[in-house]
Coordinates of C-alpha atoms in Angstrom, one line a residue:
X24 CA 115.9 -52.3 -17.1
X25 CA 112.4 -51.6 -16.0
X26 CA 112.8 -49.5 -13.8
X27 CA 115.0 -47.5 -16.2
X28 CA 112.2 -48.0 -18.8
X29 CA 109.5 -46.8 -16.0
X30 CA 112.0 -43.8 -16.0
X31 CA 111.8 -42.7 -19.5
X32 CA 108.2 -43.7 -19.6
X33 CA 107.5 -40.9 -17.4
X34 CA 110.2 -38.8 -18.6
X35 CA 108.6 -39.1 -21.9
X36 CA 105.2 -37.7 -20.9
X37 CA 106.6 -34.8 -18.9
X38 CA 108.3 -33.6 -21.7
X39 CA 105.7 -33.9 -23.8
X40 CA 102.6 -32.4 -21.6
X41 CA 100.6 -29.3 -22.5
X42 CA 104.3 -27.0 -22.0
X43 CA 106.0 -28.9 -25.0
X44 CA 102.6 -29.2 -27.3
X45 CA 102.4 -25.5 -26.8
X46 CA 105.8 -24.5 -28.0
X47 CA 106.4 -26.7 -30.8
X48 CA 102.7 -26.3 -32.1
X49 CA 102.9 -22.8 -31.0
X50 CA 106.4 -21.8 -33.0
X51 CA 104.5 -23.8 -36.0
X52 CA 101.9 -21.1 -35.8
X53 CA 103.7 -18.1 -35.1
X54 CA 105.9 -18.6 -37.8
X55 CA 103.3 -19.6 -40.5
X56 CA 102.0 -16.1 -39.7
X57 CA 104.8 -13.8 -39.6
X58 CA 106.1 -15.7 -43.0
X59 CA 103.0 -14.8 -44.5
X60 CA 102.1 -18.8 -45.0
X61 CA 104.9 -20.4 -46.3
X62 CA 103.1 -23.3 -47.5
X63 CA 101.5 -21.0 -50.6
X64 CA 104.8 -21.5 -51.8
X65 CA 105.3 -24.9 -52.3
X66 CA 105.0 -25.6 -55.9
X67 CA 108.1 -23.3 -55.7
X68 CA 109.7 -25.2 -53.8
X69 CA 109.1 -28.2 -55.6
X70 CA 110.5 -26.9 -58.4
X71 CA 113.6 -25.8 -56.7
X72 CA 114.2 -29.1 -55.4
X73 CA 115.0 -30.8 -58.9
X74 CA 117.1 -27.9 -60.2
X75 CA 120.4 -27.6 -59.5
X76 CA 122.7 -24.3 -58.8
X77 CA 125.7 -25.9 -60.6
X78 CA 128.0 -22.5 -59.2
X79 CA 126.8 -21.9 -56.0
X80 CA 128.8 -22.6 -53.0
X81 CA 128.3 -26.5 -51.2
X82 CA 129.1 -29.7 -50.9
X83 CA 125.7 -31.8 -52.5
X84 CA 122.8 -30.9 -54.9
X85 CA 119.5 -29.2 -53.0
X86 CA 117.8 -32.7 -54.4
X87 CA 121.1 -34.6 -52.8
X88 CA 120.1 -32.4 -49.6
X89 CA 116.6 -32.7 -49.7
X90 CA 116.6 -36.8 -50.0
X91 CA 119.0 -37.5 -47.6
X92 CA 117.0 -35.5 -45.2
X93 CA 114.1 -37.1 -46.4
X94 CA 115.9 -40.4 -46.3
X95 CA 116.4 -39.8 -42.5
X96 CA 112.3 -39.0 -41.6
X97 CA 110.8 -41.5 -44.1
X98 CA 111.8 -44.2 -41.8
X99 CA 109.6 -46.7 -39.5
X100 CA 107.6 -43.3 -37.7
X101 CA 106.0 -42.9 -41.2
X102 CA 103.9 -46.6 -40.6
X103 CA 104.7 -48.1 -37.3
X104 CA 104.8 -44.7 -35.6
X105 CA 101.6 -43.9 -37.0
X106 CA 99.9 -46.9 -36.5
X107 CA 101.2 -46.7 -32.7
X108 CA 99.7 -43.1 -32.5
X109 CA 96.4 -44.7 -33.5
X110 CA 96.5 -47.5 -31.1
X111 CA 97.8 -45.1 -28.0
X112 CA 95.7 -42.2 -29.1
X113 CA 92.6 -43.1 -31.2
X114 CA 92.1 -41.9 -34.6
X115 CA 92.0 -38.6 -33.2
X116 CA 95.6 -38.5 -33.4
X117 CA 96.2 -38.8 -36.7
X118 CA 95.1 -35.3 -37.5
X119 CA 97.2 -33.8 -34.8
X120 CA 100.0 -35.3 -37.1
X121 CA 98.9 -33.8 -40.3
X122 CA 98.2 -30.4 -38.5
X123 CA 102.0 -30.8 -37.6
X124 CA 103.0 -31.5 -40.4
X125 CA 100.7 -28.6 -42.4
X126 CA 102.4 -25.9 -40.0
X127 CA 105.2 -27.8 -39.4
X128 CA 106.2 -26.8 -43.1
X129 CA 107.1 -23.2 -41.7
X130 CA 109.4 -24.4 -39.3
X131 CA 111.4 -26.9 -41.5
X132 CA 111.5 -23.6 -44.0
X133 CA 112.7 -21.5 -40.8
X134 CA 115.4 -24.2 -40.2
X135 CA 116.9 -24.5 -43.5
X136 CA 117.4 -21.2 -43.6
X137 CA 119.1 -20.4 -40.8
X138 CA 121.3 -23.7 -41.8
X139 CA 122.7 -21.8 -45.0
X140 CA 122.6 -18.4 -42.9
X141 CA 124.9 -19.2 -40.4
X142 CA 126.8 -22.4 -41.9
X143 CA 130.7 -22.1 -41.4
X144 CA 133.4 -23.3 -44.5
X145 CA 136.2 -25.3 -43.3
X146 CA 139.8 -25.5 -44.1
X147 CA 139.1 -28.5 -46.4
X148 CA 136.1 -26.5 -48.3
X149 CA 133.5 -28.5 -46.4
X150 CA 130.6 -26.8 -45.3
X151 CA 128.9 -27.4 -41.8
X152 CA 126.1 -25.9 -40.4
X153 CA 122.6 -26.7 -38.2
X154 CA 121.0 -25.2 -34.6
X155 CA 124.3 -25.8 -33.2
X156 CA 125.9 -23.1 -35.5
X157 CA 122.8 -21.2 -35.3
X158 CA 122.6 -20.9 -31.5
X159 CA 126.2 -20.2 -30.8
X160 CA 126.4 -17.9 -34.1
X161 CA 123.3 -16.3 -34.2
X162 CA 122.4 -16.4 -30.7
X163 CA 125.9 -16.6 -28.8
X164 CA 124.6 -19.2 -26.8
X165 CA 127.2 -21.7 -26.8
X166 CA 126.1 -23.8 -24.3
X167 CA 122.8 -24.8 -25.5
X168 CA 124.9 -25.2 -28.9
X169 CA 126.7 -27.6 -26.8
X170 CA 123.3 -29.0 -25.4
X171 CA 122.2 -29.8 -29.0
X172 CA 124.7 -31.6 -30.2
X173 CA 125.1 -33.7 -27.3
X174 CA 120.9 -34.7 -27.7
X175 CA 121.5 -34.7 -31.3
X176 CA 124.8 -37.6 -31.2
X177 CA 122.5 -39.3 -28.2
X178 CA 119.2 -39.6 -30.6
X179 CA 121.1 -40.4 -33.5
X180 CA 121.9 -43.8 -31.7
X181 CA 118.2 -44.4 -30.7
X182 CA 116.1 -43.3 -33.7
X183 CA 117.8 -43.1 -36.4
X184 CA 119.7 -46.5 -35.7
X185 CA 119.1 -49.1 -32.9
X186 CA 115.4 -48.6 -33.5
X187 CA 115.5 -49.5 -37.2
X188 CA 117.7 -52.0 -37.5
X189 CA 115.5 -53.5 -35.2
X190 CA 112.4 -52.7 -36.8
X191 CA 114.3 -54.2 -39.9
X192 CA 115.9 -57.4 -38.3
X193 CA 112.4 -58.4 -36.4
X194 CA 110.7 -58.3 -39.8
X195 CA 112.7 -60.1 -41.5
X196 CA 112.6 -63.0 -38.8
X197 CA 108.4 -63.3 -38.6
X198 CA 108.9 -63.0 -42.7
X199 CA 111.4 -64.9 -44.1
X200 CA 112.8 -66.4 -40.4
X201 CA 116.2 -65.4 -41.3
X202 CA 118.2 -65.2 -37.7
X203 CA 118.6 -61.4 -36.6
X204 CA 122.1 -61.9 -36.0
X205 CA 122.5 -62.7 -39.9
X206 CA 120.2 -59.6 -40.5
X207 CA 122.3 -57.3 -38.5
X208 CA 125.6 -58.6 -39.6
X209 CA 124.2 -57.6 -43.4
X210 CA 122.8 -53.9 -42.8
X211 CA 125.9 -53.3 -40.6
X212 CA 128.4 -53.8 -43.6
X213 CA 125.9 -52.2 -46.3
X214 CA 125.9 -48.9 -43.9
X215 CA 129.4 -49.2 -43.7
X216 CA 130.1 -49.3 -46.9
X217 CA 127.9 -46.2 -47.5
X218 CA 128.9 -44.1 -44.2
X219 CA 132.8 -44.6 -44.9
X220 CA 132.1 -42.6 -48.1
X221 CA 131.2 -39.4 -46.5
X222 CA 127.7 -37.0 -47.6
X223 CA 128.3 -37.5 -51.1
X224 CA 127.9 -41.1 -50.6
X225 CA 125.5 -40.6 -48.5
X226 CA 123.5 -38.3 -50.6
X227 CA 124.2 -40.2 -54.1
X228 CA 122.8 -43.7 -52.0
X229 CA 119.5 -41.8 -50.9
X230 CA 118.9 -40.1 -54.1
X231 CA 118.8 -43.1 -56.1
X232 CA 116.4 -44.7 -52.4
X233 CA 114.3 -42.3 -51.7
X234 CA 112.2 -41.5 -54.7
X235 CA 111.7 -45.1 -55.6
X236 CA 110.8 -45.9 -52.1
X237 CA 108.3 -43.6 -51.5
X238 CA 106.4 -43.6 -54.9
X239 CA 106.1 -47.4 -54.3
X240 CA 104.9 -46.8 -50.1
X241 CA 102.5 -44.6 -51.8
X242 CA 100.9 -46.8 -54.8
X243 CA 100.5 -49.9 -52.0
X244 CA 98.4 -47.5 -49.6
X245 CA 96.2 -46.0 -52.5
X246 CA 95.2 -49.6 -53.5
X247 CA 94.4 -50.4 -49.9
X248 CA 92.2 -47.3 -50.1
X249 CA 90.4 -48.3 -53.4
X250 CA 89.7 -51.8 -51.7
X251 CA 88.3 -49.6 -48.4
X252 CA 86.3 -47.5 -50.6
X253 CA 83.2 -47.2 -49.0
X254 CA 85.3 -47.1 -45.4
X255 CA 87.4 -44.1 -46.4
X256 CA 84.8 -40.5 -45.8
X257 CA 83.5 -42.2 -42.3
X258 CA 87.3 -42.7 -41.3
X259 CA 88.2 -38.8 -42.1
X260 CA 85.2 -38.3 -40.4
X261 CA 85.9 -40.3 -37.4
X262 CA 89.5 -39.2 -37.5
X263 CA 88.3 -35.1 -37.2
X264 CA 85.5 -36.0 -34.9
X265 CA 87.6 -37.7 -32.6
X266 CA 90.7 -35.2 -32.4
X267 CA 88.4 -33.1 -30.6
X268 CA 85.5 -35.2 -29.0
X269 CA 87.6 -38.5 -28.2
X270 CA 83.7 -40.4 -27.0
X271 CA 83.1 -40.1 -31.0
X272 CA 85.7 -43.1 -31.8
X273 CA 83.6 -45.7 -30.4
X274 CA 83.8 -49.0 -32.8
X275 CA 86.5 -50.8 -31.2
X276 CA 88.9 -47.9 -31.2
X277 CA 90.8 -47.9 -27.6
X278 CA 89.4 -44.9 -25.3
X279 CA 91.2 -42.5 -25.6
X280 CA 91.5 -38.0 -24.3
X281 CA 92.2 -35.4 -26.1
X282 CA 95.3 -34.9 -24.5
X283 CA 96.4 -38.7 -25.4
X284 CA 95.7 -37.5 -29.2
X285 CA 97.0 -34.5 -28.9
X286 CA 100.4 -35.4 -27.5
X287 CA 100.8 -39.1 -29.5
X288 CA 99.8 -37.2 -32.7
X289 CA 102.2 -34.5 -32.2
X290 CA 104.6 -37.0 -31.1
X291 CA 104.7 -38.9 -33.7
X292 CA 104.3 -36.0 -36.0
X293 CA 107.8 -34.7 -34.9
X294 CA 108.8 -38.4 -35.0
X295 CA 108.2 -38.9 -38.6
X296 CA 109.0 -35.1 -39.9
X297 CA 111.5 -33.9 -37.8
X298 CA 109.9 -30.4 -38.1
X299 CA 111.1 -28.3 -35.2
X300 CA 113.7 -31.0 -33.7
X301 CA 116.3 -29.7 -35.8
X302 CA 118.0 -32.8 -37.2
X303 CA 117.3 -31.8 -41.2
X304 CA 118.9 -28.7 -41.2
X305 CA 122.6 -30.2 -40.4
X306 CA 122.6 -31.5 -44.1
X307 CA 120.5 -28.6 -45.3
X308 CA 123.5 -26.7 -44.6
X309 CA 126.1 -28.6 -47.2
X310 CA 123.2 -28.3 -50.1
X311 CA 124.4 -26.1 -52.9
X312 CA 122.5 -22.9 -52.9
X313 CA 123.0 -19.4 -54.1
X314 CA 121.1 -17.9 -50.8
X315 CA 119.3 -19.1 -47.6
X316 CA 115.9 -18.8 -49.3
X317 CA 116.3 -21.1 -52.0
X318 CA 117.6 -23.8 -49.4
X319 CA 115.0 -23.0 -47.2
X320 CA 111.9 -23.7 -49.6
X321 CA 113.4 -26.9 -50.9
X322 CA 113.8 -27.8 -47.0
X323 CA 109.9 -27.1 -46.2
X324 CA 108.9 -29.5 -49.1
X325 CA 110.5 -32.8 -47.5
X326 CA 107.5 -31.5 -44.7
X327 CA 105.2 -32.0 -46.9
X328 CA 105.8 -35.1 -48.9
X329 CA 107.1 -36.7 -45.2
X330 CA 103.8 -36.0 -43.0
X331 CA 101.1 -34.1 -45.4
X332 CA 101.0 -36.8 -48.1
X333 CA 103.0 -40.1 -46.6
X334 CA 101.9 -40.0 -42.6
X335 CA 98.2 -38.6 -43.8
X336 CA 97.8 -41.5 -46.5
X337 CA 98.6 -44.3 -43.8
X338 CA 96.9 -42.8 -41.3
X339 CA 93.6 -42.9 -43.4
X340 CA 94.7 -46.6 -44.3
X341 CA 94.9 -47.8 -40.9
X342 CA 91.6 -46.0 -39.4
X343 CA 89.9 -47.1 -42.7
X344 CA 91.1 -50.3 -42.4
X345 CA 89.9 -51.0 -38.7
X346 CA 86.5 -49.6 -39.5
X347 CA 86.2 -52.0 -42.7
X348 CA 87.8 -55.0 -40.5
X349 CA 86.8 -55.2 -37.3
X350 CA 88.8 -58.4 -36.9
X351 CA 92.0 -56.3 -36.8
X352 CA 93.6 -55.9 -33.7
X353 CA 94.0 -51.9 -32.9
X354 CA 96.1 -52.5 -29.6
X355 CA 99.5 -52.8 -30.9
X356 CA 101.2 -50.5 -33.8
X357 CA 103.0 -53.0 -35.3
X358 CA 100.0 -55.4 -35.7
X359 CA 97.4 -53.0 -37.0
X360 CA 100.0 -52.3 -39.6
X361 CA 100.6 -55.2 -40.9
X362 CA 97.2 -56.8 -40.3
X363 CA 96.1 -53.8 -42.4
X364 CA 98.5 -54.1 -45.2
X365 CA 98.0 -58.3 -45.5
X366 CA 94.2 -57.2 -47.1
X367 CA 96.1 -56.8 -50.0
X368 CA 96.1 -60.4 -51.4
X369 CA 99.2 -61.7 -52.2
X370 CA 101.5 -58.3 -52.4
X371 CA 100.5 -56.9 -49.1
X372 CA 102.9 -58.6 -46.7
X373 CA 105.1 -58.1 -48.8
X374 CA 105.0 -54.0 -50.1
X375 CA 105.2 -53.7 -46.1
X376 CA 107.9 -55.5 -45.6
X377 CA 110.0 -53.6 -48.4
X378 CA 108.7 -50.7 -47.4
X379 CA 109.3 -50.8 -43.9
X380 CA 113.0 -52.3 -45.0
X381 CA 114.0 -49.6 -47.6
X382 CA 112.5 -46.9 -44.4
X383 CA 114.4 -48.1 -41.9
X384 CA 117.6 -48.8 -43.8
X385 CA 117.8 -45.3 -45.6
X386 CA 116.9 -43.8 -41.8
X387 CA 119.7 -45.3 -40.7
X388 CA 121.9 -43.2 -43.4
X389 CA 120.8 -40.4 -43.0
X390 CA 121.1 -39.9 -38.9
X391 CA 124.3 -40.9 -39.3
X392 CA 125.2 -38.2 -40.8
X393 CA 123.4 -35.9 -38.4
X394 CA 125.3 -37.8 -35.0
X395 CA 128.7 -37.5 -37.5
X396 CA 128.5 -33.5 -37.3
X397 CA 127.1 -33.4 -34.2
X398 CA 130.1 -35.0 -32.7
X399 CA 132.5 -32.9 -35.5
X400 CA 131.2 -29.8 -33.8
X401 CA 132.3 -31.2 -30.2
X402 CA 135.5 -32.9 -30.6
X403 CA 136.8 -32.0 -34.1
X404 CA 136.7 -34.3 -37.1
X405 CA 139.2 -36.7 -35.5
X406 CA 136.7 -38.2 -32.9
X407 CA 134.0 -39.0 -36.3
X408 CA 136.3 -41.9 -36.9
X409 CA 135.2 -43.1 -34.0
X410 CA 131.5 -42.6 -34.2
X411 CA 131.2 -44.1 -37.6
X412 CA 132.7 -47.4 -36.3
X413 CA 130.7 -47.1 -33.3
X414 CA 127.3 -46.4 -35.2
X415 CA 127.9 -49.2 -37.1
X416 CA 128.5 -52.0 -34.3
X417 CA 125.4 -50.4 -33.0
X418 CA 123.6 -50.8 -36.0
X419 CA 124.0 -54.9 -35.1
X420 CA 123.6 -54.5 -31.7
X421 CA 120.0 -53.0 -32.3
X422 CA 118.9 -55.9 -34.4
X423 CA 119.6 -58.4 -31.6
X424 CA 118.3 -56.7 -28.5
X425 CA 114.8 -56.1 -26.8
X426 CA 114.5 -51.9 -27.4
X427 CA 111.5 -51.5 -25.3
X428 CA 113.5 -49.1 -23.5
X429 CA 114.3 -47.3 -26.8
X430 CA 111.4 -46.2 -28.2
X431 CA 110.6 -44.1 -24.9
X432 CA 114.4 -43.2 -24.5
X433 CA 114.2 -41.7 -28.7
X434 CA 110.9 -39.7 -27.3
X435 CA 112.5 -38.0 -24.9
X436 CA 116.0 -36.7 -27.3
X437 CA 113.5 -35.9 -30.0
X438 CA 112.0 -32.9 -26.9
X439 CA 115.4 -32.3 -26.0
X440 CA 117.2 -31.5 -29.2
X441 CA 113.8 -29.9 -30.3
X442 CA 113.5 -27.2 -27.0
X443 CA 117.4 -25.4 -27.6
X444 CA 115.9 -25.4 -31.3
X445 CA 112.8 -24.0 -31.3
X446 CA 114.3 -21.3 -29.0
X447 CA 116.6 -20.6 -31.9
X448 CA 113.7 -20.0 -34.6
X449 CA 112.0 -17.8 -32.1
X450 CA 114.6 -15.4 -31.2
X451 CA 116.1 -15.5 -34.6
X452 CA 112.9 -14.6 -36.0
X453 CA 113.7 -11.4 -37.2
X454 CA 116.4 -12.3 -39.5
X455 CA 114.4 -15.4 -40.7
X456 CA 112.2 -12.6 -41.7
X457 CA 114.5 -10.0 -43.3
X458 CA 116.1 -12.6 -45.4
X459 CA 112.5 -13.8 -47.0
X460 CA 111.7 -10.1 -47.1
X461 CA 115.1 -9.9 -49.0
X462 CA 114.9 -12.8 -51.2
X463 CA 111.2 -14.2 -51.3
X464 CA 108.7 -11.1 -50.9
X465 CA 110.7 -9.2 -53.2
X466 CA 111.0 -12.1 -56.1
X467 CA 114.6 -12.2 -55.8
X468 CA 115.3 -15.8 -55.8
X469 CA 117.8 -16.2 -58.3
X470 CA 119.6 -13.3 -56.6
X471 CA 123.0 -14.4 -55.1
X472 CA 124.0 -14.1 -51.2

């Protein structure tokens, strides 16, 4: 197991050198241009997102969409993956993950279009879509379709399950000492009972989780920030300083190169967004939606509440934090997390702990629905039978092991299912364009496909 961990460990930071940072933050860029910004939009797309096209074609509401995608980001990347960037890559690194997320925006709004664009209707009126449909439709290139969805059902078992349930059942042990076995056993027959039901269930479970969630997430790190006051201008200070000049972190922050930020910011940027890997627009696909536009604006705003307002806000609590206590240990993700969060007397541990829980357990929702596709588009919908039974015994199996390995191995599918797919948004440019000239530029949105 080491050795296989050595493996990934250096797997990890070959796919994500310079060549990787380039093309993901360079398809950001290239498309926030040609679109013409895309992120001038977003009270538009805000607005989309509650509405409802009650006689367009699909299979859940664009909110139903939206919050199960939403469901599947907000998950343990959003405060232990951000902590962990700190502690790997200095404060520099969290705004390499805002910066992914700000541009990032374009590409989720890229994705979801082509997701409606090139989604297929099956027999049974179900609609499927994603970069697998995209590549091999838009593209012909079946084989890097195939490539996808093989990363994609791969991932789905490493960070959107094994990795949370973990992250859930290890909490709930140095909390409450319940036995992880016991923990395991409980979130495996909750998911169970949600999965069986199919996206609707899926979608009615994370529209009801995912607003109530967040707001709360939210509340607890704006009270840390009232009670670090004084701490919070030198943090953004320290955190733009040392994105480029990593000698500026000094104060106990571990040492760090701009490189190290660079790549554990944009790391964990993808991590906790999913902007560019690909994995949102498989639901964006089912949302009701009278053209690709409409979808593909509602899409871009998960971006922004996911890593522009959640990942910037704990980011600023964590460096803030450290600077205010210097007793807290900045070595370990986990630790800074909840060492930060326990300032909050009495109701600190505890907003973590149902934060991190309500994350983790609504991750696990929503890439389930992602690996069920994936697997639907390479064996049919008989095999999903199979997948859903197996996701679930995994669920336990991931609250009861060491995932060491994991968190390297989940690094490494994230670049892998992200590559085939930001190769789709480039050369499919052109009709990601003509369909915002058709719909957007030319104030069409209501206009049908």
């Amino acid at each position: 197991m080491e050795t296989l961990n050595d493996f990934f460990t250096y797997l990890s930071g070959l796919l994500w050198g310079w060549p990787m940072i380039i093309l993901l933050l360079g398809t950001h860029i290239y498309l926030t241009i040609r679109l013409r910004f895309p992120q001038r939009h977003l009270w538009t797309a805000i607005k989309l997102s509650v509405s409802r096209d009650k006689d367009a074609a699909g299979n859940v509401s664009q909110f139903g969409a939206l919050a199960t995608a939403l469901a599947a980001t907000i998950g343990t990347g959003n405060i232990v993956g951000v902590a962990t960037a700190v502690a790997l890559g200095g404060p520099g690194a969290v705004l390499w993950c805002w910066l992914t997320g700000l541009f990032g925006i374009s590409t989720k709004y890229a994705e979801g279009l082509l997701a409606v664009k090139y989604r297929v209707k099956t027999e049974d009126g179900r609609l499927l879509g994603g970069p697998m449909y995209a590549l091999e439709r838009g593209l012909g290139w079946k084989w890097m379709a195939v490539l996808f969805a093989v990363f994609t059902a791969i991932a789905s078992f490493g960070i959107g399950n094994t990795v949370q349930a973990n992250a859930i059942a290890t909490l709930t042990f140095e909390t409450y000492q319940i036995d992880p076995m016991i923990t395991g056993l409980v979130i495996a027959v909750l998911i169970g009972l949600v999965v069986l039901g199919g996206i609707k269930s899926i979608a009615r479970v994370c529209t009801m989780l995912v607003p109530f969630m967040a707001i709360f997430y939210v509340i607890g790190c704006i009270v840390i920030l009232i009670m670090n006051a004084p701490y919070v201008w030198p943090a953004l200070k320290l955190i733009c300083e040392a994105a480029f000049s990593p000698e500026a972190a000094g104060g106990g922050f571990v040492g760090s190169t701009v490189m190290l930020a660079a790549r554990y910011g944009i790391a964990r940027g993808l991590f906790s967004n999913e902007s560019g890997m690909g994995s949102a627009p498989i639901v964006a696909s089912a949302a009701q939606t009278r053209n690709p536009v409409r979808q593909a604006l509602v899409s871009s705003s998960g971006t922004f509440w996911d890593t522009v307002v959640i990942c910037a806000l704990t980011g600023l609590v964590i460096v803030s934090s450290v600077i205010a206590y210097p007793d807290i240990s900045y070595e370990n993700g986990a630790t800074l997390t909840k060492m930060a969060f326990s300032k909050i007397p009495y109701i600190g541990a505890p907003l973590l702990t149902f934060g991190l829980l309500t994350f983790a357990f609504s991750t696990i929702l929503g890439w389930e629905l992602y690996g069920e596709r994936a697997v639907e588009y390479l064996k049919g919908r008989r095999w999903t039978v199979y997948y859903r039974v197996l996701y679930i015994v995994a669920v336990f199996v991931g609250s009861i092991m060491n995932l060491s390995i994991v968190w390297n191995l989940a690094d490494c599918m994230n670049a892998l299912m992200a590559i085939p797919n930001l190769l789709s948004l480039l050369f499919l440019s052109g009709i990601i364009v003509h369909e915002t000239r058709k719909y957007l530029w030319r104030d069409r949105l209501d206009r049908d496909m």
